[in-house]
Amino acid sequence: MKAFLTEIRGAVMATVMLAVVCCGIYPLVVFGIGQTFFHDKANGSLIVDKDGTIQGSRLLGQQFTSEKYFQSRPSAAGNGYDATSSGGSNLGPTSSNLVATITQRIADYRTQNSLATNAPVPADAVTASGSGLDPHISVANAALQMPRVARVRNLPLEKVQSLIRDNTDPAAFGILGEPGVNVLALNLALDQLK
């Protein structure tokens, strides 16, 4: 019986020690490192305007419908850009629903941006990302939307092009993926123009 109690006491002590280390000390250390060295990223990479109002996150896409804004990539997350329901449509390449949806998006994109009926359309303009929350569009997508935004806002193309360049994030580590234009940051920059 004494050996049994000794074993139980050892098991309870090991459990308590692991709980203290894994559920207390380790999370506090990681939290401290995040707040010290990666403060912006650890707090959601929020975009805050000059009045202190949070406009969104650099990491999450938002839907823009007005012609004066660059349009985000389509979203399949919940009812669209729902961060609590991140995910894709799960439709495969042989799905008639997917084909019909993309065909309609291509036609809408061409109409919205005054493109020819046979003009090529970037894939990211008509397909949702795997998460449905991608905050970026391709540089080619932004270039095709640029004339519309410049016309509606009565801005010179060069000014809009400059804002696109300023809000383009490079490929990760310079080699992974392609550069992407952060739509929220770009649209907020447009709104700040006088």
XYZ file of C-alpha atoms in Angstrom:
194
model
C 0.000 0.000 0.000
C 2.861 2.362 0.842
C 4.436 1.766 -2.588
C 1.094 2.468 -4.225
C 0.711 5.827 -2.413
C 4.284 6.750 -3.327
C 3.512 6.082 -6.999
C 0.275 8.107 -6.824
C 2.050 11.026 -5.131
C 4.768 10.959 -7.819
C 2.174 10.914 -10.613
C 0.197 13.789 -9.062
C 3.376 15.856 -8.563
C 4.467 15.218 -12.176
C 1.010 16.252 -13.420
C 1.044 19.449 -11.338
C 4.585 20.334 -12.497
C 3.717 19.735 -16.168
C 0.538 21.800 -15.781
C 2.500 24.688 -14.263
C 5.147 24.559 -17.002
C 2.904 23.834 -20.009
C -0.174 25.827 -18.992
C 1.469 28.689 -17.118
C 5.149 29.395 -17.707
C 5.389 28.421 -21.396
C 2.361 30.511 -22.545
C 3.635 33.522 -20.558
C 7.090 33.229 -22.143
C 5.628 32.954 -25.653
C 3.266 35.873 -24.964
C 6.164 37.983 -23.687
C 8.336 37.205 -26.716
C 5.438 37.994 -29.065
C 4.670 41.319 -27.385
C 8.343 42.297 -27.182
C 9.633 41.327 -30.620
C 6.506 40.998 -32.786
C 4.066 43.443 -31.151
C 2.172 44.380 -34.347
C 1.783 40.813 -35.585
C 0.912 39.425 -32.138
C -1.946 41.908 -31.897
C -3.499 41.100 -35.274
C -1.613 43.506 -37.608
C -4.426 46.011 -37.173
C -4.766 49.026 -39.439
C -5.731 52.041 -37.330
C -6.655 55.401 -38.879
C -5.506 58.787 -37.593
C -8.595 58.996 -35.321
C -7.663 55.723 -33.616
C -10.474 53.745 -35.274
C -9.576 50.177 -36.243
C -10.280 49.758 -39.956
C -9.329 46.096 -40.164
C -6.324 43.817 -40.250
C -3.575 43.595 -42.857
C -4.055 39.829 -42.609
C -7.808 39.562 -43.331
C -9.629 40.494 -46.509
C -12.759 42.628 -46.570
C -15.459 43.044 -49.167
C -15.601 46.285 -51.160
C -18.512 46.821 -53.528
C -18.306 50.491 -54.522
C -16.784 51.296 -57.929
C -14.401 53.767 -56.273
C -12.618 50.904 -54.493
C -10.392 48.088 -55.630
C -12.339 44.834 -55.315
C -11.011 42.053 -53.111
C -10.668 38.453 -54.120
C -13.981 36.540 -53.858
C -14.559 34.820 -50.525
C -16.153 31.479 -49.697
C -15.812 31.976 -45.923
C -19.282 31.866 -44.410
C -21.321 34.650 -46.005
C -18.103 36.219 -47.285
C -15.029 37.312 -45.343
C -16.360 35.735 -42.149
C -13.258 35.131 -40.025
C -15.208 32.759 -37.765
C -16.001 30.531 -40.742
C -12.760 30.439 -42.688
C -12.623 27.987 -45.554
C -13.001 27.382 -49.258
C -16.039 26.336 -51.238
C -14.859 22.699 -51.444
C -16.093 22.540 -55.047
C -13.870 20.549 -57.390
C -12.882 21.347 -60.993
C -15.643 19.125 -62.379
C -18.380 20.841 -60.348
C -20.971 22.506 -62.583
C -21.710 24.953 -59.745
C -18.048 26.042 -59.661
C -17.904 26.428 -63.454
C -21.127 28.487 -63.475
C -19.945 30.674 -60.582
C -16.567 31.397 -62.168
C -18.135 32.034 -65.591
C -20.478 34.595 -64.005
C -17.639 36.204 -62.032
C -15.562 36.544 -65.217
C -18.456 38.253 -67.036
C -19.095 40.562 -64.058
C -15.399 41.432 -63.730
C -15.117 42.299 -67.420
C -18.263 44.456 -67.288
C -17.263 46.202 -64.058
C -13.801 47.063 -65.394
C -14.881 47.882 -68.987
C -12.864 45.040 -70.497
C -13.465 43.309 -73.802
C -15.672 40.216 -73.644
C -12.660 38.034 -74.452
C -10.080 39.861 -72.289
C -8.034 37.593 -69.999
C -9.017 37.818 -66.325
C -6.579 36.972 -63.504
C -7.522 33.804 -61.614
C -7.487 35.601 -58.263
C -10.220 37.957 -59.524
C -12.722 35.121 -59.887
C -11.652 32.367 -57.470
C -11.675 32.319 -53.668
C -8.549 31.469 -51.716
C -8.363 28.365 -49.550
C -9.143 30.369 -46.417
C -11.597 32.755 -48.068
C -9.880 35.573 -46.161
C -6.955 36.475 -48.426
C -6.260 40.227 -48.065
C -4.212 40.429 -51.282
C -4.891 40.555 -54.992
C -2.316 40.079 -57.718
C -0.558 43.051 -59.267
C -2.198 42.102 -62.601
C -5.648 42.198 -60.982
C -4.936 45.639 -59.492
C -3.668 46.897 -62.868
C -6.927 45.885 -64.569
C -9.011 47.633 -61.880
C -6.817 50.755 -61.866
C -8.485 52.597 -64.808
C -11.944 52.192 -63.243
C -10.838 53.467 -59.836
C -8.911 56.364 -61.365
C -11.901 57.343 -63.544
C -14.469 57.168 -60.719
C -12.224 59.100 -58.319
C -11.075 61.534 -61.026
C -7.421 60.762 -60.322
C -4.479 60.498 -62.708
C -3.500 56.901 -63.509
C 0.053 57.606 -62.354
C -1.152 58.510 -58.846
C -3.222 55.326 -58.526
C -0.339 53.275 -59.919
C 1.973 54.823 -57.313
C -0.453 53.851 -54.529
C -0.584 50.295 -55.877
C 3.219 50.112 -55.737
C 3.239 51.527 -52.189
C 0.743 48.921 -50.991
C 2.272 45.883 -52.681
C 3.819 43.358 -50.318
C 6.818 41.464 -51.722
C 7.013 37.698 -52.059
C 7.736 36.008 -48.715
C 11.490 35.966 -48.111
C 11.846 37.392 -51.616
C 11.250 34.024 -53.288
C 8.059 32.366 -51.978
C 4.914 33.205 -53.916
C 4.326 36.418 -55.808
C 3.990 40.028 -54.719
C 0.452 40.901 -53.638
C -1.468 44.158 -53.307
C -3.105 44.596 -49.892
C -6.616 45.729 -50.864
C -7.621 47.240 -47.509
C -4.409 49.251 -47.198
C -4.718 50.434 -50.821
C -8.357 51.503 -50.448
C -7.605 53.331 -47.205
C -4.715 55.132 -48.940
C -7.118 56.173 -51.709
C -9.578 57.518 -49.129
C -6.832 59.596 -47.516
C -6.131 61.498 -50.742
C -7.447 65.032 -50.807
